[in-house]
mmCIF file with all atom_site columns, C-alpha atoms and ligand atoms in Angstrom:
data_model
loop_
_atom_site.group_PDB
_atom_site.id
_atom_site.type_symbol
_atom_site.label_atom_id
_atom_site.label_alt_id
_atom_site.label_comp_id
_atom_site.label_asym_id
_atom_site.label_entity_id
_atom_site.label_seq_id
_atom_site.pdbx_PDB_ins_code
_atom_site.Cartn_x
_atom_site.Cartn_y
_atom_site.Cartn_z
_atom_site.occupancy
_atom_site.B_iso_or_equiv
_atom_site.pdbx_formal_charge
_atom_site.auth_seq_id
_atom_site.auth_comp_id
_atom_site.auth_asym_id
_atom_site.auth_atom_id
_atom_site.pdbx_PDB_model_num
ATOM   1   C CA  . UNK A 1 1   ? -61.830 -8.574  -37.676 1.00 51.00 ? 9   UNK A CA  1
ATOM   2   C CA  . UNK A 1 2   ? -60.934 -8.274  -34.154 1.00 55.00 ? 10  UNK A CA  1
ATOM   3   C CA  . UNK A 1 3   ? -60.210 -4.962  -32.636 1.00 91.00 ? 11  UNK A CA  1
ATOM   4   C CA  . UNK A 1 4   ? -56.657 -4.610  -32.922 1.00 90.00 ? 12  UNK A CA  1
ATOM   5   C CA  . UNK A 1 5   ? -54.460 -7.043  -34.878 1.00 95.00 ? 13  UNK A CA  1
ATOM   6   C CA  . UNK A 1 6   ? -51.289 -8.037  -37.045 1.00 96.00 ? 14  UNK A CA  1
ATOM   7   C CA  . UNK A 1 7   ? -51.692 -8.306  -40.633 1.00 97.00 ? 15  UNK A CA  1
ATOM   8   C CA  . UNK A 1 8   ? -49.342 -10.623 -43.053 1.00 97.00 ? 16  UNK A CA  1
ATOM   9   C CA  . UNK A 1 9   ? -49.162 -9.301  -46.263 1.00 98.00 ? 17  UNK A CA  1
ATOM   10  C CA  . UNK A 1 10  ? -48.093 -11.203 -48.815 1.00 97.00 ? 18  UNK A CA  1
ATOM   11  C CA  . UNK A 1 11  ? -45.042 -9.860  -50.869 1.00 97.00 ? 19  UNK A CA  1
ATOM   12  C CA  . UNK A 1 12  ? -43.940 -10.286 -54.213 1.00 96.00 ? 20  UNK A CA  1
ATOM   13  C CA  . UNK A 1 13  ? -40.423 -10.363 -54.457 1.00 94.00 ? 21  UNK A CA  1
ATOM   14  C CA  . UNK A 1 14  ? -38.166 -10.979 -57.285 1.00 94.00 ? 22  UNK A CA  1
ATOM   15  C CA  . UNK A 1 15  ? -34.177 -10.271 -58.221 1.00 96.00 ? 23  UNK A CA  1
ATOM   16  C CA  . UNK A 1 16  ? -35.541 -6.763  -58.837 1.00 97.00 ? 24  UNK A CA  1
ATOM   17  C CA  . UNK A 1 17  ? -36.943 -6.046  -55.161 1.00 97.00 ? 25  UNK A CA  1
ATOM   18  C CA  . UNK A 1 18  ? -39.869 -6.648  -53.306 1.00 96.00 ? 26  UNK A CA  1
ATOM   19  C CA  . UNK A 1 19  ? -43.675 -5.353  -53.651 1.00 98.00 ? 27  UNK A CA  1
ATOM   20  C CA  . UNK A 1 20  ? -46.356 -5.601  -51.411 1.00 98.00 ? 28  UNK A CA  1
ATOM   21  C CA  . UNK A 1 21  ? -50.261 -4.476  -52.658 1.00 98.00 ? 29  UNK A CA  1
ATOM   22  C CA  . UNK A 1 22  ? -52.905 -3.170  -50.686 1.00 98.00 ? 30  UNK A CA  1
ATOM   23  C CA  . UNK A 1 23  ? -56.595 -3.383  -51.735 1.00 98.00 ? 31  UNK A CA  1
ATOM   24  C CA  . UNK A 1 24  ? -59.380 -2.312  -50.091 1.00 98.00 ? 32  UNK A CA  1
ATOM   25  C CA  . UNK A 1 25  ? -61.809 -5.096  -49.752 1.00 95.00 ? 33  UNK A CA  1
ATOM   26  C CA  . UNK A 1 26  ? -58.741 -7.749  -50.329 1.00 96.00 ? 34  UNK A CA  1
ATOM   27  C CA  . UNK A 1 27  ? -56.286 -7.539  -47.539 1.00 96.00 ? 35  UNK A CA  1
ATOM   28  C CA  . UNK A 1 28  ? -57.390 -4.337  -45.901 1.00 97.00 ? 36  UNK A CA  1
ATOM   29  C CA  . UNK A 1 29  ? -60.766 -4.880  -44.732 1.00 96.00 ? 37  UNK A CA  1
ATOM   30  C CA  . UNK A 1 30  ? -62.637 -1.209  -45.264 1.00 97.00 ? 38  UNK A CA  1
ATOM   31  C CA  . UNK A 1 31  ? -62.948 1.212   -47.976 1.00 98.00 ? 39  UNK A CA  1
ATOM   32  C CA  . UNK A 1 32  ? -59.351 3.259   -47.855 1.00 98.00 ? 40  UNK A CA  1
ATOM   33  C CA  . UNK A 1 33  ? -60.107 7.090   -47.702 1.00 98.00 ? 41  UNK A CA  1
ATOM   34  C CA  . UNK A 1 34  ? -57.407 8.487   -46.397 1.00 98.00 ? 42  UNK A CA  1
ATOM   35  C CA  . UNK A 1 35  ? -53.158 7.712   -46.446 1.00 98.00 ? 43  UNK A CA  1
ATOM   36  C CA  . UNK A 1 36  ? -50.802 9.722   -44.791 1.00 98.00 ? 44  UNK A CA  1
ATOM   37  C CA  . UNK A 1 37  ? -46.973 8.534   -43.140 1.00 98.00 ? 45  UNK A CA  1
ATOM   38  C CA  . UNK A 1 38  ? -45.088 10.279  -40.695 1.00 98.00 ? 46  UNK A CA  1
ATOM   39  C CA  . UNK A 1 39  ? -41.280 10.951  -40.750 1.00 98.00 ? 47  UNK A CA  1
ATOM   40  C CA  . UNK A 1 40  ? -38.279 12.241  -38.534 1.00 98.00 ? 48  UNK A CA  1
ATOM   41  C CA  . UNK A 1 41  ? -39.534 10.228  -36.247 1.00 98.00 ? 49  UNK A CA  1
ATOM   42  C CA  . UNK A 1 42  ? -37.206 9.986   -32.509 1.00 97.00 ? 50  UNK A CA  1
ATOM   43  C CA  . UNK A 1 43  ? -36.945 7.009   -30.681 1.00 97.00 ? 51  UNK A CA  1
ATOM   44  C CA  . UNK A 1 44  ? -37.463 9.900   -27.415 1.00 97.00 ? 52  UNK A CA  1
ATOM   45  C CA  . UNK A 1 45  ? -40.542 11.271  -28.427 1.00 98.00 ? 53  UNK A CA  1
ATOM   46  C CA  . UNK A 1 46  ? -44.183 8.818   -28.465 1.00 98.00 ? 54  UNK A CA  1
ATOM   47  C CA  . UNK A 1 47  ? -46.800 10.033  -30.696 1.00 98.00 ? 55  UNK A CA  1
ATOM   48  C CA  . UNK A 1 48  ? -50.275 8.760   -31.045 1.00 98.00 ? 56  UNK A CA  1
ATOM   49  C CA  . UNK A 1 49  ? -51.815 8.639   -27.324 1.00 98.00 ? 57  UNK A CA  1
ATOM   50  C CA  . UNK A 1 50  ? -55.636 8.879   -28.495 1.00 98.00 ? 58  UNK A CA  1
ATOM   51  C CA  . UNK A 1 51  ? -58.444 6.669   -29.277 1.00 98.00 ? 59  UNK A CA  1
ATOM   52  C CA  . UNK A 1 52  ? -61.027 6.907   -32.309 1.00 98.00 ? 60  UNK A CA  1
ATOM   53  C CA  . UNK A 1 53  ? -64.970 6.936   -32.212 1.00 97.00 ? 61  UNK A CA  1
ATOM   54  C CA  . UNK A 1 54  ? -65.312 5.486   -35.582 1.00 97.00 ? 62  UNK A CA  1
ATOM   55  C CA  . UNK A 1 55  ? -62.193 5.129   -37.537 1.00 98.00 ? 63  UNK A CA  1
ATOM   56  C CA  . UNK A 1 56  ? -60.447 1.904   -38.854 1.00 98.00 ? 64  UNK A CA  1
ATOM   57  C CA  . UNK A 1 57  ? -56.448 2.145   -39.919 1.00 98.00 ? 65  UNK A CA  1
ATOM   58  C CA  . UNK A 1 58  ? -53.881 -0.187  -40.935 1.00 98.00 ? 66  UNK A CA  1
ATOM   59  C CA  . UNK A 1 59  ? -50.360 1.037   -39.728 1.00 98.00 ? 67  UNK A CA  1
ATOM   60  C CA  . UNK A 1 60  ? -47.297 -0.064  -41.994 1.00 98.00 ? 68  UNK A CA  1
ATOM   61  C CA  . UNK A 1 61  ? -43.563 0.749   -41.038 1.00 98.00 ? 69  UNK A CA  1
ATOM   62  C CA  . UNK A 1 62  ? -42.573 0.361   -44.711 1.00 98.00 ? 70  UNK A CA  1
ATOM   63  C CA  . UNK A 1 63  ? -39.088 1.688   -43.833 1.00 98.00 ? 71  UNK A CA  1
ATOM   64  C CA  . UNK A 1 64  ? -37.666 0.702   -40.132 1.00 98.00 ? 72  UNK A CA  1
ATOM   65  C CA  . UNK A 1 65  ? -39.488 -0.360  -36.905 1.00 98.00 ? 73  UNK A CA  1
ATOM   66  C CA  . UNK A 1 66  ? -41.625 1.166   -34.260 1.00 98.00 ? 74  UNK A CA  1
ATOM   67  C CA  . UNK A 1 67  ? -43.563 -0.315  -31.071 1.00 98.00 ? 75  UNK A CA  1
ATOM   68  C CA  . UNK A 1 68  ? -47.538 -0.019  -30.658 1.00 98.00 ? 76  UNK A CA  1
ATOM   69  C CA  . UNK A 1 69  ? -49.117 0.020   -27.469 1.00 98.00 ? 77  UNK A CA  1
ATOM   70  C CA  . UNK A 1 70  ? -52.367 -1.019  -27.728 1.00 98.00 ? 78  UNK A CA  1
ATOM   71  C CA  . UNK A 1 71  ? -55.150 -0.793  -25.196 1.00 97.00 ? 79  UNK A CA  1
ATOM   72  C CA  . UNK A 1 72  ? -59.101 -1.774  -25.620 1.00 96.00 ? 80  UNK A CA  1
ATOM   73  C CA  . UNK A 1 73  ? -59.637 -0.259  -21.969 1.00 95.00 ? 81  UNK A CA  1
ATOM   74  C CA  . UNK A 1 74  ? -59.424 -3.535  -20.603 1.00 94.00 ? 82  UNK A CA  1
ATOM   75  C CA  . UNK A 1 75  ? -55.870 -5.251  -21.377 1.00 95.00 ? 83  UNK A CA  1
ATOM   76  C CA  . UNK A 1 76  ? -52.813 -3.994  -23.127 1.00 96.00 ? 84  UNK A CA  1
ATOM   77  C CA  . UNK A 1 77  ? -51.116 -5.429  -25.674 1.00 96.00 ? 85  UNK A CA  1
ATOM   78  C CA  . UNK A 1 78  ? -47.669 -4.591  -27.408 1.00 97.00 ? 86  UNK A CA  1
ATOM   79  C CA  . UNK A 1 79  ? -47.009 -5.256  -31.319 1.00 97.00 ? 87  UNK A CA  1
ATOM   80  C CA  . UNK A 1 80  ? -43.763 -4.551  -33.018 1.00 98.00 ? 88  UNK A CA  1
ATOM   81  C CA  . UNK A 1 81  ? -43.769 -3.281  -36.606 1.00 98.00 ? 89  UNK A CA  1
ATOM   82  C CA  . UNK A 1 82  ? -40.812 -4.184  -38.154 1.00 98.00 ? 90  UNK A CA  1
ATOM   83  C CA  . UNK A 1 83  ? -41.697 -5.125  -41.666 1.00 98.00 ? 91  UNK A CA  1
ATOM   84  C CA  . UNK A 1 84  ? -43.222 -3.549  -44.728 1.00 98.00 ? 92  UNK A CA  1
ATOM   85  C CA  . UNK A 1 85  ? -44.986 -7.292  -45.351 1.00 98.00 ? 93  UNK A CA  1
ATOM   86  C CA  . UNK A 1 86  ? -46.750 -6.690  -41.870 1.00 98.00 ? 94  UNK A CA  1
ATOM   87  C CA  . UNK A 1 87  ? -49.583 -4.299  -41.099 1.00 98.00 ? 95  UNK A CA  1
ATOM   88  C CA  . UNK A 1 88  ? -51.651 -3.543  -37.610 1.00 98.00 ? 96  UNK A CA  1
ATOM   89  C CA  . UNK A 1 89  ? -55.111 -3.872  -37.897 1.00 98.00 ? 97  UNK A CA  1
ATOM   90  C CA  . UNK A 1 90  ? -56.713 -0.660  -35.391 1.00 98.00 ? 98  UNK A CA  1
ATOM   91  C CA  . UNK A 1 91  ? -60.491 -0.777  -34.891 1.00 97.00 ? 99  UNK A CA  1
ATOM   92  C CA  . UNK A 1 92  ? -62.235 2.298   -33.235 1.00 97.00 ? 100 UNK A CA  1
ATOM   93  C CA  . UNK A 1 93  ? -62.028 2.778   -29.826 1.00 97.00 ? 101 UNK A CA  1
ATOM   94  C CA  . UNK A 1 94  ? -58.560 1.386   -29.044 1.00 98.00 ? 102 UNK A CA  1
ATOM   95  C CA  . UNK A 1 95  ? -55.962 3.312   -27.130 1.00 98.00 ? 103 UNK A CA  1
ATOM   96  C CA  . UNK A 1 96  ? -52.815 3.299   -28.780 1.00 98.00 ? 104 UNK A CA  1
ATOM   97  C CA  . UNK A 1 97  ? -49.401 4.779   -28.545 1.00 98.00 ? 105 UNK A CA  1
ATOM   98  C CA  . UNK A 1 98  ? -46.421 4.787   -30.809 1.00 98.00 ? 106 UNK A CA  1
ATOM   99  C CA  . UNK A 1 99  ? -42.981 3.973   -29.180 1.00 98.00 ? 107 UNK A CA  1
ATOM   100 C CA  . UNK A 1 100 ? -39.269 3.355   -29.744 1.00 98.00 ? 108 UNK A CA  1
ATOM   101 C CA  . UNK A 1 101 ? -39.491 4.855   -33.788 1.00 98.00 ? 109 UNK A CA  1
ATOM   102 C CA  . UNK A 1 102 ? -36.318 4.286   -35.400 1.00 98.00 ? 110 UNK A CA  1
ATOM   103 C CA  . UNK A 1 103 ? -34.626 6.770   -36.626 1.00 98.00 ? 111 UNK A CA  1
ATOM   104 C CA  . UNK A 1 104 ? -35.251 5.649   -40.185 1.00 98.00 ? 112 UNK A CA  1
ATOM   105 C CA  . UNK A 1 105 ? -39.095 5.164   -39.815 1.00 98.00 ? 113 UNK A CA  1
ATOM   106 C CA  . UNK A 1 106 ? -41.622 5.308   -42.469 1.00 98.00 ? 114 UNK A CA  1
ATOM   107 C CA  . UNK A 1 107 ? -44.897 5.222   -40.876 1.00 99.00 ? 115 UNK A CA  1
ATOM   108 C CA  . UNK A 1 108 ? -47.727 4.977   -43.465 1.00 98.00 ? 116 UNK A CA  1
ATOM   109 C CA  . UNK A 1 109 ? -51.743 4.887   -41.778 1.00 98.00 ? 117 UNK A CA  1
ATOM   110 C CA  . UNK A 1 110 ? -54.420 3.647   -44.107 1.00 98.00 ? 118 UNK A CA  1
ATOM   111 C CA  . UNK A 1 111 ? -57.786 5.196   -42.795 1.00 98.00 ? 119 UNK A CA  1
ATOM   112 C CA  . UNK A 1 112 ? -61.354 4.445   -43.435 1.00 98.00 ? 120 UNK A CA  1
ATOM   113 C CA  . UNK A 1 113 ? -62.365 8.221   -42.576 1.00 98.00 ? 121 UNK A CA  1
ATOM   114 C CA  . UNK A 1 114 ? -61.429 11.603  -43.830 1.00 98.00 ? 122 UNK A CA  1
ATOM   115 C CA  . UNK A 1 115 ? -59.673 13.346  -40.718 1.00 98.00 ? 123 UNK A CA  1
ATOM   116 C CA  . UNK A 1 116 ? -61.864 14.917  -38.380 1.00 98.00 ? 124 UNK A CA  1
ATOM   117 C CA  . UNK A 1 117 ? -60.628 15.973  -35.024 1.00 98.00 ? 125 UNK A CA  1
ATOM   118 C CA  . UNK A 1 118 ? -64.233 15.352  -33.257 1.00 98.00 ? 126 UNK A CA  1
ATOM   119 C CA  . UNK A 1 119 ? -63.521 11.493  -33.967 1.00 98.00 ? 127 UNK A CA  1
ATOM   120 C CA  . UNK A 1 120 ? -60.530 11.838  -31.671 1.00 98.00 ? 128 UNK A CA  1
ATOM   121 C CA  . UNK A 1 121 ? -60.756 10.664  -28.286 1.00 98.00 ? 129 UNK A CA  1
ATOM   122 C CA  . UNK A 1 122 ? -57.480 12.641  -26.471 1.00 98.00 ? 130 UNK A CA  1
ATOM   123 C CA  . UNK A 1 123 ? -58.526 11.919  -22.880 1.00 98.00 ? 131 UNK A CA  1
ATOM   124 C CA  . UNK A 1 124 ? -57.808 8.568   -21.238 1.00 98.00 ? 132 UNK A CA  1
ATOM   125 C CA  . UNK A 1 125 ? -60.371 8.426   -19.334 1.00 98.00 ? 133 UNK A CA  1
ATOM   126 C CA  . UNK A 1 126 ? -63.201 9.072   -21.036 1.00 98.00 ? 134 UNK A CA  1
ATOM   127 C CA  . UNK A 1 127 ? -61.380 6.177   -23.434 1.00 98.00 ? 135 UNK A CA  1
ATOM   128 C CA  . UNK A 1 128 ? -61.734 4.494   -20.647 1.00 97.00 ? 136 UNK A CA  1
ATOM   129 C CA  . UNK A 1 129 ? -65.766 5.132   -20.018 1.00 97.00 ? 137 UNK A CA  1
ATOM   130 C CA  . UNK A 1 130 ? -66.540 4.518   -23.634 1.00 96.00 ? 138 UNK A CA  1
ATOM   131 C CA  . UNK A 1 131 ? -64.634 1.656   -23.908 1.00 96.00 ? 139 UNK A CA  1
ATOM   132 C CA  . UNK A 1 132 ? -66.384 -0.302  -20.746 1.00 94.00 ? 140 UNK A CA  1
ATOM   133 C CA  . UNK A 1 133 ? -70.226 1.087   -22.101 1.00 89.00 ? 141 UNK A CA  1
ATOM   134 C CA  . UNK A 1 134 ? -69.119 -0.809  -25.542 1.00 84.00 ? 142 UNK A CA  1
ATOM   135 C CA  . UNK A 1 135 ? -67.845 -3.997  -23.325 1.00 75.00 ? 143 UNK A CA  1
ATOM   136 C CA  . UNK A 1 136 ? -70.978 -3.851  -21.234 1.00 73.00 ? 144 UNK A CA  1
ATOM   137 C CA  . UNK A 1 137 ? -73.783 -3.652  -24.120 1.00 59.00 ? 145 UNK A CA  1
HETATM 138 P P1  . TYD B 2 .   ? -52.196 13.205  -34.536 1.00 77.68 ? 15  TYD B P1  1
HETATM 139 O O1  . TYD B 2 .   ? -53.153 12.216  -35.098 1.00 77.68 ? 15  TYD B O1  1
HETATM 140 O O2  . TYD B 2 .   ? -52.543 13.830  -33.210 1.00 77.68 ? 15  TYD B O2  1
HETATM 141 O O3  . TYD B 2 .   ? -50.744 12.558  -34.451 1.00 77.68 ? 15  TYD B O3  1
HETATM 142 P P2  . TYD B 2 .   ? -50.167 11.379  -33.546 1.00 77.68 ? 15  TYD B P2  1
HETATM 143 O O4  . TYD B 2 .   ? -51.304 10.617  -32.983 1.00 77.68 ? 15  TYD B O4  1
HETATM 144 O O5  . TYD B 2 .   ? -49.346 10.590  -34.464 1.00 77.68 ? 15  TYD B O5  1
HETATM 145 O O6  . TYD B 2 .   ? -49.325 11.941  -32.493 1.00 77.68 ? 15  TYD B O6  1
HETATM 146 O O7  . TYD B 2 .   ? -51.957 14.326  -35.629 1.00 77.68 ? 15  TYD B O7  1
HETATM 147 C C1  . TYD B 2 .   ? -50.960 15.308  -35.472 1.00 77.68 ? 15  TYD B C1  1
HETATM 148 C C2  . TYD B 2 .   ? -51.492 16.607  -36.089 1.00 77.68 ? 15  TYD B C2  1
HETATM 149 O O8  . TYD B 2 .   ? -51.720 16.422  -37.488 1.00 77.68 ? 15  TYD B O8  1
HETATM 150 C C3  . TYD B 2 .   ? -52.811 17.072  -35.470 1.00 77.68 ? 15  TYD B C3  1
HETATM 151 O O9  . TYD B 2 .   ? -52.741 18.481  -35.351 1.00 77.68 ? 15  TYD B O9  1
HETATM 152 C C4  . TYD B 2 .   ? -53.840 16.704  -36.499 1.00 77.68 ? 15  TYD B C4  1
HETATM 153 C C5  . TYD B 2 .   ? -53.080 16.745  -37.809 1.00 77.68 ? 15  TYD B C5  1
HETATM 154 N N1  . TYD B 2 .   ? -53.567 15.754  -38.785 1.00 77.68 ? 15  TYD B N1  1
HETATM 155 C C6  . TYD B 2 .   ? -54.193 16.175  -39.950 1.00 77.68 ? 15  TYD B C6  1
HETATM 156 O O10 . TYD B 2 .   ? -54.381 17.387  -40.181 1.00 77.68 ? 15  TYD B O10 1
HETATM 157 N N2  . TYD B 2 .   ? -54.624 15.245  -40.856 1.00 77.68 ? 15  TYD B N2  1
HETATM 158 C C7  . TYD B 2 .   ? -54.462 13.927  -40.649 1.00 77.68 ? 15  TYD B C7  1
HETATM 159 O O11 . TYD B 2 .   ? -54.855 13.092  -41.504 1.00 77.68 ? 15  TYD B O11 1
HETATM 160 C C8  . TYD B 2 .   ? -53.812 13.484  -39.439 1.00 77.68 ? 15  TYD B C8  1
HETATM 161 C C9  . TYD B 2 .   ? -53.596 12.029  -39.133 1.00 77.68 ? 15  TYD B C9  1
HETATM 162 C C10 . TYD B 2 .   ? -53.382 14.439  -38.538 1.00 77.68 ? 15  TYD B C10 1
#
């Protein structure tokens, strides 16, 4: 799996509604430890902002839209979420940052990792230094 990517999740839809499943090992490609979604989101105020040592996530709007920034310390990239039958694929060590949340955003992470703050990378450029020793060996 590359390092940052869009996931199409197939959906099962009927006159009833639509459902969309996600299995570790199937379409999300680590063991799923951890789920948690954010709310009251504001189109004004970004979130995110970090990089991780170690942890792998799947980010699903499954209510409204949101903009990812993207960064693996050499190019940028920008994915919309605008679907609940599309996930982003977020390896370790990728800068990203959440923009433009509509105001009725769901955003649901699916982690490989139980949180732990040292696995945060806050500081851009140190994100930056890891990211070119990684690119380098
Ligand atoms: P953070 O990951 O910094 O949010 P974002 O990148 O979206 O801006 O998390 C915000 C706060 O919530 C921070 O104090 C850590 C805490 N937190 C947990 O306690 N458990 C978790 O699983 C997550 C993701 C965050």
């Amino acid at each position: 799996m590359l390092s940052a990517e869009t996931i199409e999740f197939q959906s099962i839809g009927d006159s009833r509604g639509e459902l969309v499943a996600l299995e570790s090992g199937g379409n999300v490609p680590f063991a799923i430890k951890r789920v948690y979604y954010m709310t009251g989101l504001s189109p004004d105020t970004p979130r995110g902002f970090h990089a991780h040592r170690k942890l792998e996530q799947i980010a699903v709007c499954v209510a409204g839209s949101c903009r990812f920034i993207l960064d693996n310390g050499r190019s940028r990239k920008q994915a919309w979420l605008r679907t609940p039958r599309q996930g982003l694929y977020i390896g370790n060590i990728i800068w990203r940052e959440m923009h433009d949340f509509s105001h009725d955003c769901v955003l649901m992470v699916l982690a490989s990792e139980l949180y732990d703050e040292a696995d945060y990378i806050r500081d851009y450029d140190t994100f930056r230094s890891l990211a070119a020793g990684r690119m380098s060996g």
